[in-house]
Every structure is written in structure tokens, then in C-alpha cells.
Amino acid sequence: MLTLYHAEPGANSLKCLIPLFEKALPFDSVYIDLHKFEQHEAWFVAINPEGQVPVLDHDGQIVTQTTVINEYLEDAFPDAPALRPADPLGVARMRYWNKFVDEHVMNFVSMWGWHRFVGVLARGIESGDFERMVDRIPLHEQREKWRTARSGFSEADLANAKRKMALALDKVEVQLGETPWLAGDSYTLADINFYAHCGMYAARMFPDLTDPARHPRLAAWRDRIAGRPAVTQALAMPDHTNPALRTFSGEVH
């Protein structure tokens, strides 16, 4: 029995939803409403003390952190369609790209998401209620991130985050000139990782960074992934975000 606790099909949650559908693994979906801060409720913190989604429950065993969850699925279900190369070099290349996305891409894309979405939510909460909400957040770093989102990220930090995203897009464009997928000849967890965190959203957030003339291979790669049935299934999962506050739509500045 697999249960995935997740939010909207974007970023971290999308990163784990796609492999479940790609591998055709039946799972129970438990939607966690981040807009109501359900991830900080006592019942959820009892499942994941860090108070973050997604979380995988496999027969009562809890697995957290998206990259770990996805590799766990590879190990736990070896007969399902593989999303990890069979050879050691291919695995190393996949893990290199996952490390790059996790450490050098995700946080910078996230900053813009928090700037455009979470900051709007945070500023809409009365001061006393906001502090009580923040006090419930288990991780110190997340508490500080909420406070920063409420007060506003600096223009310098936002500009640096955009610069890092541009570098990542250029780096992927170069790689796709050498191999059809990030880790080589096969579609892997590395492609899913970059797609979920940056590849799908960059064009919406920053069309100036994703001109097809500048990144033609990236655009074609993105279209190939978007056309996969499993990705369509994952993106069709519940999305209760207020349309006026779509994180990466560019409607909130």
C-alpha cells in the first residue's frame, strides 16, 4: 500500500507524483492544503516532524525528501518501469543533475514562488495570527522564510535568483545538445526533477529567459515531457490554488 501526502501538482509534489504515474504504481492520494497550513497541523507533524510535503507512506514506513522518495520507488519496485539508468555511469550522471537541481536551482525558483505567492498570503494575515502560525512551523529555516516572505525579499536576492535560473537554463540547453535527456539516452528522474522545479515554470515566470531562439532544445525537451501520459495524469491532480494567486503564472508581482 502506497500513500502520498502532497499539495498541488507543482514543484516538490509534482516531482513525486510523476514517477508514481510513470511507474504505474497504485497509490492513495492525500491532499494537504498548504493554503490552510495543514502541513503544520499536529496530525501531519506526527507523520513528518519537519511539517513538509510530499511524504510517502509505504505499508506504514515513512519516506521524506523528494529525491529520496523517488529513488526509494526505484529500489522498492524494481519490476516497474525504470526511471534510473541501469549502468553505474548513467546513475552517476542522473544523481549529478539531481544534486544540481536540488542545490543550485530549486531554492532560487522557490524564492520567486514565495515572492509572488507566499508573500501575498503572509501579508494578508493579521500580525498576531501570523506569529501564532509561524510558531507552529517545526523548522527554524521555514519560520524565517515565512517572515522574509512577509517583509519582502530584497531586490538583490531576487535578481541573483533570476541570474541563477538563467545559468541553469543555459546549462541544460548545452547538455541537451549532447544527449537527448539530461543523464544520457534515457528519460530519468533527473529530467523529472528539473521539469518539476524549473523546466515547466520558467517560461511562465520569465519568458525573457526562455525565448525558443535562445533555448530551442530546452523547449523541445519540455514539450516531450509535457506530452507524456504520466505527466498529464500528474498535472490533473487537485489544484485548489486561488486563480489570482497562481504561484508561477506571473499574475502576482
Short mmCIF file of N, CA, C and O in Angstrom, two decimals, residues 7-144:
data_model
loop_
_atom_site.label_atom_id
_atom_site.label_comp_id
_atom_site.label_asym_id
_atom_site.label_seq_id
_atom_site.Cartn_x
_atom_site.Cartn_y
_atom_site.Cartn_z
N ALA A 7 0.65 18.32 -2.05
CA ALA A 7 -0.12 19.53 -2.31
C ALA A 7 -0.42 19.59 -3.80
O ALA A 7 -0.55 18.55 -4.47
N GLU A 8 -0.55 20.81 -4.33
CA GLU A 8 -0.84 20.97 -5.75
C GLU A 8 0.23 20.31 -6.61
O GLU A 8 1.38 20.15 -6.18
N PRO A 9 -0.13 19.93 -7.85
CA PRO A 9 0.84 19.28 -8.74
C PRO A 9 1.84 20.29 -9.33
O PRO A 9 1.77 20.68 -10.50
N GLY A 10 2.75 20.71 -8.49
CA GLY A 10 3.80 21.61 -8.90
C GLY A 10 5.00 21.42 -8.01
O GLY A 10 4.87 20.93 -6.88
N ALA A 11 6.17 21.77 -8.51
CA ALA A 11 7.40 21.73 -7.73
C ALA A 11 7.57 20.39 -6.99
O ALA A 11 7.55 19.34 -7.61
N ASN A 12 7.73 20.43 -5.66
CA ASN A 12 8.04 19.22 -4.90
C ASN A 12 7.00 18.13 -5.07
O ASN A 12 7.33 16.95 -5.24
N SER A 13 5.73 18.49 -4.99
CA SER A 13 4.69 17.47 -5.10
C SER A 13 4.65 16.86 -6.49
O SER A 13 4.51 15.65 -6.66
N LEU A 14 4.79 17.70 -7.52
CA LEU A 14 4.79 17.19 -8.89
C LEU A 14 5.97 16.26 -9.10
O LEU A 14 5.85 15.24 -9.79
N LYS A 15 7.09 16.58 -8.51
CA LYS A 15 8.30 15.76 -8.67
C LYS A 15 8.07 14.32 -8.22
O LYS A 15 8.68 13.40 -8.79
N CYS A 16 7.23 14.10 -7.22
CA CYS A 16 6.96 12.73 -6.76
C CYS A 16 5.71 12.13 -7.40
O CYS A 16 5.60 10.91 -7.49
N LEU A 17 4.78 12.96 -7.82
CA LEU A 17 3.59 12.44 -8.49
C LEU A 17 3.94 11.83 -9.85
O LEU A 17 3.44 10.75 -10.21
N ILE A 18 4.80 12.49 -10.60
CA ILE A 18 5.12 11.99 -11.94
C ILE A 18 5.69 10.57 -11.90
O ILE A 18 5.23 9.70 -12.63
N PRO A 19 6.70 10.26 -11.05
CA PRO A 19 7.22 8.89 -11.04
C PRO A 19 6.17 7.84 -10.67
O PRO A 19 6.19 6.73 -11.21
N LEU A 20 5.26 8.16 -9.76
CA LEU A 20 4.22 7.19 -9.41
C LEU A 20 3.37 6.84 -10.62
O LEU A 20 3.03 5.66 -10.83
N PHE A 21 3.04 7.83 -11.42
CA PHE A 21 2.26 7.56 -12.63
C PHE A 21 3.12 6.91 -13.72
O PHE A 21 2.66 6.01 -14.43
N GLU A 22 4.36 7.35 -13.87
CA GLU A 22 5.25 6.74 -14.86
C GLU A 22 5.45 5.26 -14.58
O GLU A 22 5.53 4.44 -15.50
N LYS A 23 5.54 4.91 -13.30
CA LYS A 23 5.78 3.52 -12.92
C LYS A 23 4.49 2.73 -12.77
O LYS A 23 4.51 1.54 -12.43
N ALA A 24 3.35 3.41 -12.98
CA ALA A 24 2.03 2.78 -12.88
C ALA A 24 1.83 2.10 -11.53
O ALA A 24 1.33 0.98 -11.43
N LEU A 25 2.23 2.80 -10.47
CA LEU A 25 2.09 2.27 -9.11
C LEU A 25 0.81 2.82 -8.49
O LEU A 25 0.68 4.05 -8.32
N PRO A 26 -0.14 1.98 -8.14
CA PRO A 26 -1.36 2.48 -7.49
C PRO A 26 -1.01 3.11 -6.14
O PRO A 26 -0.17 2.59 -5.40
N PHE A 27 -1.65 4.23 -5.84
CA PHE A 27 -1.39 4.89 -4.57
C PHE A 27 -2.62 5.66 -4.13
O PHE A 27 -3.44 6.09 -4.95
N ASP A 28 -2.73 5.81 -2.81
CA ASP A 28 -3.76 6.67 -2.25
C ASP A 28 -3.23 8.09 -2.19
O ASP A 28 -2.11 8.32 -1.73
N SER A 29 -4.04 9.01 -2.66
CA SER A 29 -3.66 10.42 -2.66
C SER A 29 -4.30 11.12 -1.48
O SER A 29 -5.52 11.05 -1.29
N VAL A 30 -3.48 11.77 -0.66
CA VAL A 30 -3.98 12.58 0.45
C VAL A 30 -3.54 14.01 0.20
O VAL A 30 -2.35 14.33 0.29
N TYR A 31 -4.50 14.86 -0.13
CA TYR A 31 -4.20 16.25 -0.45
C TYR A 31 -4.01 17.05 0.84
O TYR A 31 -4.86 17.01 1.73
N ILE A 32 -2.90 17.77 0.91
CA ILE A 32 -2.60 18.63 2.05
C ILE A 32 -2.75 20.08 1.59
O ILE A 32 -2.05 20.52 0.67
N ASP A 33 -3.68 20.80 2.21
CA ASP A 33 -3.96 22.16 1.78
C ASP A 33 -2.96 23.13 2.43
O ASP A 33 -3.09 23.48 3.60
N LEU A 34 -1.98 23.54 1.65
CA LEU A 34 -0.96 24.44 2.17
C LEU A 34 -1.53 25.83 2.45
O LEU A 34 -1.00 26.55 3.30
N HIS A 35 -2.61 26.18 1.78
CA HIS A 35 -3.22 27.49 1.98
C HIS A 35 -3.91 27.57 3.35
O HIS A 35 -4.10 28.66 3.89
N LYS A 36 -4.25 26.39 3.89
CA LYS A 36 -4.83 26.33 5.23
C LYS A 36 -3.79 25.87 6.25
O LYS A 36 -4.12 25.60 7.40
N PHE A 37 -2.53 25.74 5.80
CA PHE A 37 -1.40 25.38 6.66
C PHE A 37 -1.60 24.01 7.31
O PHE A 37 -1.17 23.78 8.45
N GLU A 38 -2.23 23.09 6.56
CA GLU A 38 -2.46 21.75 7.11
C GLU A 38 -1.14 21.02 7.38
O GLU A 38 -1.10 20.11 8.22
N GLN A 39 -0.07 21.41 6.67
CA GLN A 39 1.22 20.75 6.88
C GLN A 39 1.80 21.02 8.25
O GLN A 39 2.75 20.37 8.68
N HIS A 40 1.21 22.00 8.96
CA HIS A 40 1.70 22.32 10.32
C HIS A 40 0.75 21.81 11.40
O HIS A 40 1.01 22.04 12.59
N GLU A 41 -0.31 21.13 11.00
CA GLU A 41 -1.24 20.57 11.99
C GLU A 41 -0.55 19.42 12.73
O GLU A 41 0.31 18.72 12.18
N ALA A 42 -0.95 19.23 13.98
CA ALA A 42 -0.31 18.20 14.82
C ALA A 42 -0.39 16.82 14.18
O ALA A 42 0.58 16.04 14.26
N TRP A 43 -1.52 16.51 13.55
CA TRP A 43 -1.68 15.17 12.98
C TRP A 43 -0.69 14.93 11.85
O TRP A 43 -0.16 13.83 11.68
N PHE A 44 -0.38 16.01 11.08
CA PHE A 44 0.57 15.83 9.98
C PHE A 44 2.01 15.84 10.48
O PHE A 44 2.85 15.07 10.00
N VAL A 45 2.30 16.70 11.46
CA VAL A 45 3.65 16.73 12.02
C VAL A 45 3.99 15.39 12.69
O VAL A 45 5.16 15.00 12.75
N ALA A 46 2.96 14.68 13.14
CA ALA A 46 3.19 13.34 13.69
C ALA A 46 3.66 12.38 12.59
O ALA A 46 4.37 11.41 12.88
N ILE A 47 3.28 12.65 11.35
CA ILE A 47 3.71 11.83 10.22
C ILE A 47 5.09 12.27 9.74
O ILE A 47 5.99 11.46 9.52
N ASN A 48 5.24 13.58 9.56
CA ASN A 48 6.53 14.14 9.16
C ASN A 48 6.88 15.29 10.10
O ASN A 48 6.33 16.38 9.98
N PRO A 49 7.77 15.07 11.04
CA PRO A 49 8.12 16.10 12.02
C PRO A 49 8.63 17.41 11.42
O PRO A 49 8.64 18.43 12.09
N GLU A 50 9.05 17.37 10.14
CA GLU A 50 9.51 18.60 9.51
C GLU A 50 8.35 19.44 8.99
O GLU A 50 8.55 20.60 8.60
N GLY A 51 7.15 18.86 8.96
CA GLY A 51 5.98 19.62 8.54
C GLY A 51 6.03 20.04 7.09
O GLY A 51 5.63 21.15 6.75
N GLN A 52 6.51 19.15 6.20
CA GLN A 52 6.62 19.47 4.79
C GLN A 52 6.08 18.33 3.93
O GLN A 52 6.12 17.16 4.33
N VAL A 53 5.58 18.69 2.75
CA VAL A 53 5.14 17.71 1.78
C VAL A 53 6.10 17.77 0.58
O VAL A 53 6.77 18.78 0.38
N PRO A 54 6.13 16.65 -0.17
CA PRO A 54 5.35 15.42 -0.04
C PRO A 54 5.97 14.45 0.96
O PRO A 54 7.13 14.57 1.34
N VAL A 55 5.14 13.47 1.33
CA VAL A 55 5.56 12.37 2.19
C VAL A 55 5.01 11.09 1.60
O VAL A 55 3.83 11.03 1.22
N LEU A 56 5.84 10.05 1.54
CA LEU A 56 5.41 8.75 1.07
C LEU A 56 5.27 7.81 2.25
O LEU A 56 6.19 7.70 3.08
N ASP A 57 4.13 7.14 2.32
CA ASP A 57 3.90 6.09 3.32
C ASP A 57 3.79 4.77 2.57
O ASP A 57 2.88 4.58 1.76
N HIS A 58 4.74 3.88 2.80
CA HIS A 58 4.74 2.57 2.16
C HIS A 58 4.54 1.50 3.23
O HIS A 58 5.47 1.19 3.99
N ASP A 59 3.33 1.01 3.32
CA ASP A 59 2.99 0.00 4.34
C ASP A 59 3.40 0.46 5.74
O ASP A 59 3.93 -0.31 6.54
N GLY A 60 3.15 1.73 6.02
CA GLY A 60 3.41 2.25 7.35
C GLY A 60 4.81 2.81 7.55
O GLY A 60 5.09 3.40 8.60
N GLN A 61 5.68 2.61 6.57
CA GLN A 61 7.04 3.16 6.65
C GLN A 61 7.07 4.51 5.94
O GLN A 61 6.64 4.63 4.79
N ILE A 62 7.56 5.53 6.63
CA ILE A 62 7.53 6.89 6.12
C ILE A 62 8.84 7.24 5.43
O ILE A 62 9.93 7.01 5.97
N VAL A 63 8.72 7.81 4.24
CA VAL A 63 9.88 8.27 3.48
C VAL A 63 9.63 9.74 3.13
O VAL A 63 8.57 10.09 2.63
N THR A 64 10.62 10.60 3.39
CA THR A 64 10.50 12.03 3.11
C THR A 64 11.66 12.48 2.21
O THR A 64 12.60 11.71 1.97
N GLN A 65 11.56 13.71 1.74
CA GLN A 65 12.52 14.35 0.84
C GLN A 65 12.35 13.77 -0.59
O GLN A 65 12.47 12.57 -0.81
N THR A 66 12.07 14.67 -1.52
CA THR A 66 11.64 14.24 -2.85
C THR A 66 12.64 13.35 -3.58
O THR A 66 12.25 12.33 -4.15
N THR A 67 13.90 13.74 -3.59
CA THR A 67 14.89 12.92 -4.30
C THR A 67 15.01 11.54 -3.66
O THR A 67 15.15 10.53 -4.36
N VAL A 68 14.93 11.49 -2.35
CA VAL A 68 14.99 10.21 -1.63
C VAL A 68 13.75 9.37 -1.94
O VAL A 68 13.85 8.16 -2.18
N ILE A 69 12.58 9.98 -1.93
CA ILE A 69 11.34 9.27 -2.24
C ILE A 69 11.44 8.63 -3.62
O ILE A 69 11.10 7.45 -3.81
N ASN A 70 11.89 9.41 -4.61
CA ASN A 70 11.91 8.89 -5.98
C ASN A 70 12.90 7.75 -6.15
O ASN A 70 12.63 6.77 -6.86
N GLU A 71 14.06 7.83 -5.49
CA GLU A 71 14.99 6.71 -5.57
C GLU A 71 14.48 5.52 -4.77
O GLU A 71 14.72 4.37 -5.14
N TYR A 72 13.77 5.78 -3.70
CA TYR A 72 13.17 4.69 -2.95
C TYR A 72 12.21 3.89 -3.83
O TYR A 72 12.20 2.64 -3.79
N LEU A 73 11.41 4.57 -4.63
CA LEU A 73 10.48 3.88 -5.52
C LEU A 73 11.22 3.00 -6.52
O LEU A 73 10.75 1.91 -6.86
N GLU A 74 12.39 3.46 -6.97
CA GLU A 74 13.20 2.63 -7.87
C GLU A 74 13.65 1.35 -7.19
O GLU A 74 13.62 0.26 -7.77
N ASP A 75 14.07 1.47 -5.92
CA ASP A 75 14.57 0.31 -5.19
C ASP A 75 13.44 -0.62 -4.74
O ASP A 75 13.59 -1.85 -4.76
N ALA A 76 12.33 -0.03 -4.32
CA ALA A 76 11.24 -0.84 -3.75
C ALA A 76 10.42 -1.54 -4.82
O ALA A 76 9.79 -2.57 -4.53
N PHE A 77 10.43 -1.02 -6.04
CA PHE A 77 9.60 -1.60 -7.11
C PHE A 77 10.45 -1.82 -8.35
O PHE A 77 10.27 -1.16 -9.38
N PRO A 78 11.39 -2.76 -8.28
CA PRO A 78 12.33 -2.98 -9.39
C PRO A 78 11.67 -3.50 -10.66
O PRO A 78 12.26 -3.41 -11.74
N ASP A 79 10.47 -4.05 -10.55
CA ASP A 79 9.80 -4.58 -11.74
C ASP A 79 8.98 -3.53 -12.47
O ASP A 79 8.48 -3.77 -13.58
N ALA A 80 8.81 -2.36 -11.87
CA ALA A 80 8.08 -1.27 -12.52
C ALA A 80 9.01 -0.60 -13.54
O ALA A 80 10.23 -0.74 -13.47
N PRO A 81 8.44 0.10 -14.52
CA PRO A 81 9.29 0.81 -15.49
C PRO A 81 10.34 1.67 -14.81
O PRO A 81 10.03 2.45 -13.91
N ALA A 82 11.58 1.51 -15.23
CA ALA A 82 12.70 2.18 -14.57
C ALA A 82 12.80 3.64 -14.98
O ALA A 82 12.62 3.99 -16.15
N LEU A 83 13.13 4.47 -14.00
CA LEU A 83 13.40 5.88 -14.24
C LEU A 83 14.83 6.21 -13.80
O LEU A 83 15.16 7.37 -13.58
N ARG A 84 15.63 5.19 -13.67
CA ARG A 84 17.02 5.32 -13.29
C ARG A 84 17.83 4.46 -14.25
O ARG A 84 17.44 3.32 -14.53
N PRO A 85 18.95 4.95 -14.79
CA PRO A 85 19.75 4.16 -15.73
C PRO A 85 20.20 2.84 -15.10
O PRO A 85 20.31 2.71 -13.88
N ALA A 86 20.47 1.88 -15.96
CA ALA A 86 20.89 0.56 -15.48
C ALA A 86 22.38 0.49 -15.20
O ALA A 86 22.84 -0.37 -14.45
N ASP A 87 23.16 1.39 -15.80
CA ASP A 87 24.62 1.34 -15.65
C ASP A 87 25.11 2.36 -14.63
O ASP A 87 24.49 3.40 -14.44
N PRO A 88 26.21 2.06 -13.97
CA PRO A 88 26.71 2.96 -12.91
C PRO A 88 26.99 4.37 -13.40
O PRO A 88 26.72 5.34 -12.68
N LEU A 89 27.53 4.54 -14.59
CA LEU A 89 27.83 5.87 -15.10
C LEU A 89 26.54 6.66 -15.33
O LEU A 89 26.46 7.85 -15.00
N GLY A 90 25.54 5.98 -15.87
CA GLY A 90 24.25 6.64 -16.07
C GLY A 90 23.63 7.07 -14.75
O GLY A 90 23.07 8.17 -14.64
N VAL A 91 23.73 6.22 -13.73
CA VAL A 91 23.21 6.56 -12.41
C VAL A 91 23.97 7.77 -11.85
O VAL A 91 23.36 8.70 -11.29
N ALA A 92 25.29 7.78 -12.01
CA ALA A 92 26.09 8.90 -11.52
C ALA A 92 25.68 10.20 -12.21
O ALA A 92 25.57 11.26 -11.56
N ARG A 93 25.45 10.14 -13.52
CA ARG A 93 25.05 11.34 -14.24
C ARG A 93 23.67 11.82 -13.78
O ARG A 93 23.44 13.02 -13.63
N MET A 94 22.76 10.87 -13.57
CA MET A 94 21.43 11.23 -13.08
C MET A 94 21.54 11.90 -11.72
O MET A 94 20.91 12.94 -11.46
N ARG A 95 22.35 11.36 -10.84
CA ARG A 95 22.50 11.92 -9.49
C ARG A 95 23.21 13.27 -9.53
O ARG A 95 22.93 14.15 -8.70
N TYR A 96 24.13 13.44 -10.48
CA TYR A 96 24.77 14.75 -10.63
C TYR A 96 23.71 15.81 -10.93
O TYR A 96 23.69 16.87 -10.30
N TRP A 97 22.82 15.53 -11.88
CA TRP A 97 21.81 16.51 -12.24
C TRP A 97 20.80 16.71 -11.11
O TRP A 97 20.34 17.83 -10.87
N ASN A 98 20.45 15.64 -10.41
CA ASN A 98 19.56 15.80 -9.27
C ASN A 98 20.20 16.69 -8.20
O ASN A 98 19.53 17.54 -7.60
N LYS A 99 21.48 16.50 -7.97
CA LYS A 99 22.19 17.32 -6.98
C LYS A 99 22.21 18.78 -7.45
O LYS A 99 22.01 19.70 -6.65
N PHE A 100 22.45 18.98 -8.73
CA PHE A 100 22.47 20.33 -9.27
C PHE A 100 21.11 21.02 -9.09
O PHE A 100 21.04 22.16 -8.64
N VAL A 101 20.04 20.31 -9.42
CA VAL A 101 18.70 20.90 -9.27
C VAL A 101 18.39 21.16 -7.81
O VAL A 101 17.92 22.24 -7.43
N ASP A 102 18.66 20.17 -6.95
CA ASP A 102 18.32 20.31 -5.53
C ASP A 102 19.10 21.43 -4.86
O ASP A 102 18.56 22.14 -3.99
N GLU A 103 20.36 21.61 -5.23
CA GLU A 103 21.22 22.56 -4.52
C GLU A 103 21.39 23.90 -5.22
O GLU A 103 21.65 24.90 -4.56
N HIS A 104 21.24 23.94 -6.55
CA HIS A 104 21.56 25.16 -7.28
C HIS A 104 20.41 25.72 -8.11
O HIS A 104 20.59 26.73 -8.78
N VAL A 105 19.27 25.05 -8.09
CA VAL A 105 18.13 25.52 -8.88
C VAL A 105 16.90 25.72 -8.00
O VAL A 105 16.29 26.80 -7.99
N MET A 106 16.54 24.70 -7.25
CA MET A 106 15.26 24.67 -6.55
C MET A 106 15.06 25.89 -5.64
O MET A 106 14.00 26.52 -5.69
N ASN A 107 16.04 26.23 -4.84
CA ASN A 107 15.86 27.31 -3.88
C ASN A 107 15.66 28.66 -4.56
O ASN A 107 14.94 29.53 -4.04
N PHE A 108 16.27 28.84 -5.73
CA PHE A 108 16.16 30.13 -6.41
C PHE A 108 14.81 30.25 -7.12
O PHE A 108 14.21 31.32 -7.13
N VAL A 109 14.33 29.16 -7.69
CA VAL A 109 12.98 29.17 -8.25
C VAL A 109 11.98 29.35 -7.12
O VAL A 109 11.01 30.12 -7.23
N SER A 110 12.22 28.65 -6.00
CA SER A 110 11.32 28.75 -4.85
C SER A 110 11.23 30.18 -4.34
O SER A 110 10.15 30.64 -3.94
N MET A 111 12.36 30.91 -4.33
CA MET A 111 12.32 32.27 -3.84
C MET A 111 11.34 33.12 -4.63
O MET A 111 10.56 33.90 -4.05
N TRP A 112 11.34 32.96 -5.94
CA TRP A 112 10.40 33.72 -6.76
C TRP A 112 8.96 33.26 -6.53
O TRP A 112 8.03 34.06 -6.54
N GLY A 113 8.77 31.95 -6.31
CA GLY A 113 7.44 31.46 -5.98
C GLY A 113 6.94 32.04 -4.67
O GLY A 113 5.78 32.48 -4.57
N TRP A 114 7.80 32.08 -3.68
CA TRP A 114 7.43 32.66 -2.39
C TRP A 114 7.19 34.16 -2.52
O TRP A 114 6.29 34.71 -1.90
N HIS A 115 7.99 34.81 -3.36
CA HIS A 115 7.82 36.24 -3.57
C HIS A 115 6.45 36.54 -4.19
O HIS A 115 5.76 37.47 -3.77
N ARG A 116 6.05 35.74 -5.16
CA ARG A 116 4.83 36.02 -5.89
C ARG A 116 3.58 35.46 -5.23
O ARG A 116 2.48 35.91 -5.51
N PHE A 117 3.74 34.45 -4.39
CA PHE A 117 2.57 33.76 -3.85
C PHE A 117 2.53 33.80 -2.33
O PHE A 117 1.63 34.37 -1.74
N VAL A 118 3.54 33.21 -1.69
CA VAL A 118 3.53 33.09 -0.24
C VAL A 118 3.56 34.47 0.42
O VAL A 118 2.87 34.71 1.42
N GLY A 119 4.34 35.38 -0.15
CA GLY A 119 4.39 36.73 0.41
C GLY A 119 3.03 37.40 0.42
O GLY A 119 2.66 38.10 1.37
N VAL A 120 2.26 37.18 -0.65
CA VAL A 120 0.90 37.75 -0.72
C VAL A 120 0.03 37.16 0.38
O VAL A 120 -0.71 37.88 1.06
N LEU A 121 0.12 35.84 0.56
CA LEU A 121 -0.65 35.19 1.63
C LEU A 121 -0.21 35.70 3.00
O LEU A 121 -1.05 36.02 3.85
N ALA A 122 1.10 35.77 3.21
CA ALA A 122 1.63 36.16 4.53
C ALA A 122 1.21 37.58 4.90
O ALA A 122 0.87 37.85 6.06
N ARG A 123 1.24 38.48 3.94
CA ARG A 123 0.88 39.86 4.23
C ARG A 123 -0.61 40.05 4.44
O ARG A 123 -1.04 41.08 4.97
N GLY A 124 -1.39 39.04 4.06
CA GLY A 124 -2.83 39.11 4.25
C GLY A 124 -3.28 38.59 5.60
O GLY A 124 -4.49 38.58 5.89
N ILE A 125 -2.34 38.13 6.44
CA ILE A 125 -2.67 37.59 7.75
C ILE A 125 -2.38 38.65 8.82
O ILE A 125 -1.33 39.29 8.78
N GLU A 126 -3.29 38.81 9.73
CA GLU A 126 -3.08 39.76 10.82
C GLU A 126 -1.82 39.40 11.61
O GLU A 126 -1.48 38.22 11.75
N SER A 127 -1.14 40.42 12.14
CA SER A 127 0.16 40.21 12.79
C SER A 127 0.13 39.14 13.87
O SER A 127 0.97 38.24 13.90
N GLY A 128 -0.84 39.20 14.77
CA GLY A 128 -0.91 38.21 15.85
C GLY A 128 -1.15 36.82 15.32
O GLY A 128 -0.51 35.85 15.76
N ASP A 129 -2.06 36.68 14.37
CA ASP A 129 -2.34 35.37 13.77
C ASP A 129 -1.11 34.86 13.02
O ASP A 129 -0.82 33.65 13.04
N PHE A 130 -0.41 35.77 12.35
CA PHE A 130 0.78 35.35 11.60
C PHE A 130 1.83 34.79 12.54
O PHE A 130 2.41 33.72 12.27
N GLU A 131 2.10 35.44 13.65
CA GLU A 131 3.12 34.95 14.58
C GLU A 131 2.71 33.62 15.19
O GLU A 131 3.55 32.74 15.39
N ARG A 132 1.42 33.45 15.48
CA ARG A 132 0.96 32.16 16.01
C ARG A 132 1.13 31.06 14.96
O ARG A 132 1.51 29.93 15.29
N MET A 133 0.86 31.39 13.70
CA MET A 133 1.04 30.42 12.63
C MET A 133 2.51 30.05 12.47
O MET A 133 2.86 28.86 12.36
N VAL A 134 3.38 31.06 12.48
CA VAL A 134 4.80 30.81 12.31
C VAL A 134 5.36 29.98 13.47
O VAL A 134 6.21 29.10 13.26
N ASP A 135 4.87 30.22 14.67
CA ASP A 135 5.36 29.47 15.83
C ASP A 135 5.08 27.98 15.72
O ASP A 135 5.76 27.18 16.39
N ARG A 136 4.10 27.59 14.91
CA ARG A 136 3.76 26.18 14.74
C ARG A 136 4.67 25.48 13.73
O ARG A 136 4.63 24.25 13.63
N ILE A 137 5.45 26.24 12.97
CA ILE A 137 6.28 25.64 11.92
C ILE A 137 7.47 24.93 12.58
O ILE A 137 8.23 25.55 13.33
N PRO A 138 7.68 23.64 12.31
CA PRO A 138 8.73 22.90 13.01
C PRO A 138 10.15 23.37 12.69
O PRO A 138 11.00 23.41 13.58
N LEU A 139 10.44 23.70 11.43
CA LEU A 139 11.80 24.01 11.03
C LEU A 139 12.10 25.50 11.18
O LEU A 139 11.36 26.35 10.67
N HIS A 140 13.21 25.81 11.84
CA HIS A 140 13.62 27.20 12.02
C HIS A 140 13.75 27.92 10.68
O HIS A 140 13.30 29.07 10.51
N GLU A 141 14.38 27.25 9.71
CA GLU A 141 14.61 27.88 8.41
C GLU A 141 13.30 28.24 7.73
O GLU A 141 13.20 29.29 7.07
N GLN A 142 12.28 27.39 7.89
CA GLN A 142 10.99 27.69 7.28
C GLN A 142 10.31 28.85 8.00
O GLN A 142 9.64 29.67 7.36
N ARG A 143 10.47 28.93 9.30
CA ARG A 143 9.91 30.07 10.04
C ARG A 143 10.51 31.39 9.53
O ARG A 143 9.79 32.37 9.30
N GLU A 144 11.84 31.39 9.34
CA GLU A 144 12.49 32.60 8.85
C GLU A 144 12.09 32.92 7.42
O GLU A 144 11.96 34.09 7.04
#
